[in-house]
């Protein structure tokens, strides 16, 4: 069983969104990794959970057990993106070689040492390597993610009129990183990678 850390209050750090938009990256999702219950649309920027199991061609990168999907392009340098969410959604970054098949939940974002995820519903929970930190922070339907790969910094923000830091980690990344989205099972949960200007 993973450790459960104390509830962490979001650090009262308010940031100017413009400071991050200079690093904005348009991310699209990779259909070859999408679980069979996920439907991609809007040029592979939007993902919706559909309770109907849709036929999907076999692919070694496809998530079979977990309702999640990875981005098509790797994330390098400094980059920032935003995800508009509805329902219970996980916003993640992960190594490409995260196990796509096998026993669940070990392959789900956050339950291994190859992924970092902020789970969002009525509250927030950050997970990495099967350790959970529950986070108290302002609710928003938009989550901002900032990555500085070489510095080993990954930060999640609640985005509204201001940006509030929810959780940040400092680590050493050892493989290329990809964005990821997890959608919980209730039909209709969605996440959309925003087009930033």
Coordinates of C-alpha atoms in Angstrom, one line a residue:
X1 CA 0.0 0.0 0.0
X2 CA 1.2 3.4 -0.8
X3 CA 2.0 6.0 1.8
X4 CA -0.6 8.7 2.3
X5 CA 1.0 12.1 3.1
X6 CA -0.6 14.8 5.2
X7 CA -3.0 17.1 3.5
X8 CA -0.9 19.8 1.9
X9 CA -2.4 23.2 1.5
X10 CA -1.7 24.9 -1.9
X11 CA 1.1 27.3 -1.5
X12 CA -0.2 30.8 -1.6
X13 CA 1.8 31.7 -4.6
X14 CA 0.0 33.7 -7.2
X15 CA 1.7 33.9 -10.6
X16 CA 1.1 35.9 -13.7
X17 CA -0.1 33.7 -16.5
X18 CA 1.7 35.7 -19.1
X19 CA 5.0 34.5 -17.5
X20 CA 4.1 31.0 -18.4
X21 CA 2.5 31.5 -21.8
X22 CA 5.9 32.3 -23.3
X23 CA 6.6 28.6 -22.8
X24 CA 3.3 27.4 -24.1
X25 CA 3.3 24.1 -26.1
X26 CA 0.5 22.8 -28.1
X27 CA 0.1 19.2 -27.2
X28 CA -1.9 16.5 -29.1
X29 CA -2.8 13.1 -27.8
X30 CA -1.6 9.9 -29.4
X31 CA -4.5 7.7 -30.6
X32 CA -2.2 4.6 -30.5
X33 CA -2.0 4.9 -26.7
X34 CA -5.7 5.7 -26.0
X35 CA -7.6 3.1 -24.0
X36 CA -10.5 1.5 -25.8
X37 CA -13.0 3.4 -23.6
X38 CA -11.6 6.8 -24.6
X39 CA -12.7 8.8 -27.6
X40 CA -10.4 11.5 -29.1
X41 CA -11.7 14.6 -31.0
X42 CA -10.9 18.2 -31.8
X43 CA -7.7 17.2 -33.7
X44 CA -6.7 14.8 -30.9
X45 CA -6.8 17.6 -28.3
X46 CA -9.9 16.4 -26.5
X47 CA -10.6 13.1 -24.9
X48 CA -13.9 11.8 -23.6
X49 CA -14.7 8.7 -21.6
X50 CA -17.3 6.5 -23.3
X51 CA -18.6 3.5 -21.4
X52 CA -18.9 1.6 -24.7
X53 CA -15.8 -0.4 -25.5
X54 CA -14.8 0.8 -29.0
X55 CA -12.9 -1.5 -31.3
X56 CA -9.3 -0.3 -31.4
X57 CA -6.5 -1.7 -33.6
X58 CA -3.9 -3.6 -31.6
X59 CA -0.9 -1.5 -30.7
X60 CA 2.0 -2.1 -28.3
X61 CA 1.6 1.4 -26.8
X62 CA -2.1 1.2 -26.1
X63 CA -3.3 1.2 -22.5
X64 CA -5.5 -1.9 -22.1
X65 CA -6.4 -1.8 -18.4
X66 CA -6.3 1.9 -17.5
X67 CA -8.5 4.7 -19.1
X68 CA -5.6 6.9 -20.0
X69 CA -3.7 8.3 -23.0
X70 CA -0.3 9.8 -23.7
X71 CA 0.7 12.8 -25.8
X72 CA 2.1 12.2 -29.3
X73 CA 5.1 14.5 -28.9
X74 CA 7.8 14.4 -26.2
X75 CA 8.2 17.3 -23.8
X76 CA 11.6 19.0 -23.8
X77 CA 13.1 22.1 -22.3
X78 CA 10.7 24.4 -20.7
X79 CA 7.1 24.0 -21.6
X80 CA 3.7 25.0 -20.3
X81 CA 0.2 23.7 -21.2
X82 CA -3.3 23.9 -19.8
X83 CA -6.0 21.3 -19.6
X84 CA -9.8 22.1 -19.4
X85 CA -11.4 19.3 -17.3
X86 CA -14.9 18.1 -16.5
X87 CA -15.5 15.3 -14.0
X88 CA -12.8 13.2 -12.4
X89 CA -9.6 13.7 -14.4
X90 CA -5.9 13.0 -13.9
X91 CA -3.4 15.4 -15.5
X92 CA -0.1 13.7 -15.8
X93 CA 3.4 13.5 -17.2
X94 CA 5.0 10.1 -17.8
X95 CA 7.8 8.2 -19.4
X96 CA 6.9 6.5 -22.6
X97 CA 7.8 3.1 -21.3
X98 CA 5.2 3.1 -18.6
X99 CA 3.6 -0.3 -18.7
X100 CA 0.6 -0.3 -21.0
X101 CA -0.7 -3.7 -20.1
X102 CA -0.6 -5.9 -17.0
X103 CA -2.1 -5.7 -13.6
X104 CA -4.0 -2.6 -12.7
X105 CA -3.6 -0.3 -10.8
X106 CA 0.2 -0.5 -11.0
X107 CA 0.1 0.8 -14.6
X108 CA -2.1 3.8 -13.7
X109 CA -0.6 7.2 -13.6
X110 CA 0.9 7.9 -10.2
X111 CA 1.0 4.3 -9.1
X112 CA 4.6 3.7 -10.3
X113 CA 7.9 5.6 -10.5
X114 CA 7.4 6.4 -14.2
X115 CA 4.6 8.9 -13.9
X116 CA 3.5 12.0 -11.9
X117 CA -0.2 13.0 -11.8
X118 CA -2.6 15.5 -10.3
X119 CA -6.0 13.8 -9.8
X120 CA -8.8 16.4 -9.9
X121 CA -12.4 16.0 -8.8
X122 CA -14.0 17.8 -5.9
X123 CA -10.5 18.0 -4.4
X124 CA -6.9 17.4 -5.5
X125 CA -4.5 14.6 -5.0
X126 CA -0.9 14.3 -6.3
X127 CA 0.5 10.9 -6.8
X128 CA 4.0 9.5 -7.7
X129 CA 5.4 6.0 -7.1
X130 CA 2.2 5.0 -5.2
X131 CA 2.5 7.8 -2.7
X132 CA -0.4 10.3 -2.4
X133 CA -0.4 13.9 -1.2
X134 CA -3.9 15.3 -0.7
X135 CA -3.9 19.0 -1.6
X136 CA -6.2 21.8 -0.5
X137 CA -6.5 24.5 -3.2
X138 CA -8.9 26.6 -5.2
X139 CA -11.1 24.6 -7.4
X140 CA -10.9 25.3 -11.2
X141 CA -11.9 23.6 -14.4
X142 CA -8.5 24.5 -15.8
X143 CA -5.2 23.1 -14.7
X144 CA -1.9 24.5 -15.8
X145 CA 1.3 22.4 -16.0
X146 CA 4.8 23.8 -16.1
X147 CA 7.8 21.6 -16.9
X148 CA 11.4 22.5 -16.8
X149 CA 13.0 19.2 -17.9
X150 CA 16.7 20.0 -17.4
X151 CA 16.0 21.6 -14.0
X152 CA 13.8 18.7 -13.0
X153 CA 10.9 20.9 -12.0
X154 CA 7.2 19.9 -12.5
X155 CA 4.5 22.2 -11.2
X156 CA 0.7 22.1 -11.3
X157 CA -1.5 25.2 -11.1
X158 CA -5.1 26.0 -10.6
X159 CA -5.9 28.5 -13.4
X160 CA -8.7 31.1 -13.2
X161 CA -8.2 34.9 -13.2
X162 CA -5.0 34.1 -11.3
X163 CA -2.7 31.1 -11.2
X164 CA -2.3 29.4 -7.8
X165 CA 0.4 26.8 -7.3
X166 CA -1.1 23.5 -6.2
X167 CA 1.9 21.2 -6.1
X168 CA 5.5 21.2 -7.3
X169 CA 8.2 18.6 -7.4
X170 CA 11.9 18.8 -7.9
X171 CA 13.5 15.6 -9.2
X172 CA 15.8 14.2 -11.9
X173 CA 14.1 13.0 -15.1
X174 CA 16.0 10.2 -16.7
X175 CA 13.9 9.6 -19.8
X176 CA 11.9 11.6 -22.3
X177 CA 8.6 12.8 -20.9
X178 CA 5.1 12.9 -22.4
X179 CA 1.9 14.5 -21.3
X180 CA -0.9 12.3 -20.1
X181 CA -4.6 12.3 -19.3
X182 CA -6.6 9.8 -17.1
X183 CA -10.4 9.8 -17.1
X184 CA -12.4 8.1 -14.4
X185 CA -15.2 5.7 -15.5
X186 CA -18.4 7.8 -15.2
X187 CA -19.6 8.4 -18.8
X188 CA -18.9 11.8 -20.1
X189 CA -15.8 12.8 -18.2
X190 CA -13.7 15.0 -20.5
X191 CA -10.3 16.7 -20.8
X192 CA -9.2 19.1 -23.5
X193 CA -5.7 20.4 -24.1
X194 CA -6.2 24.1 -24.6
X195 CA -5.1 26.1 -27.5
X196 CA -3.0 28.9 -25.9
X197 CA -2.2 32.2 -27.6

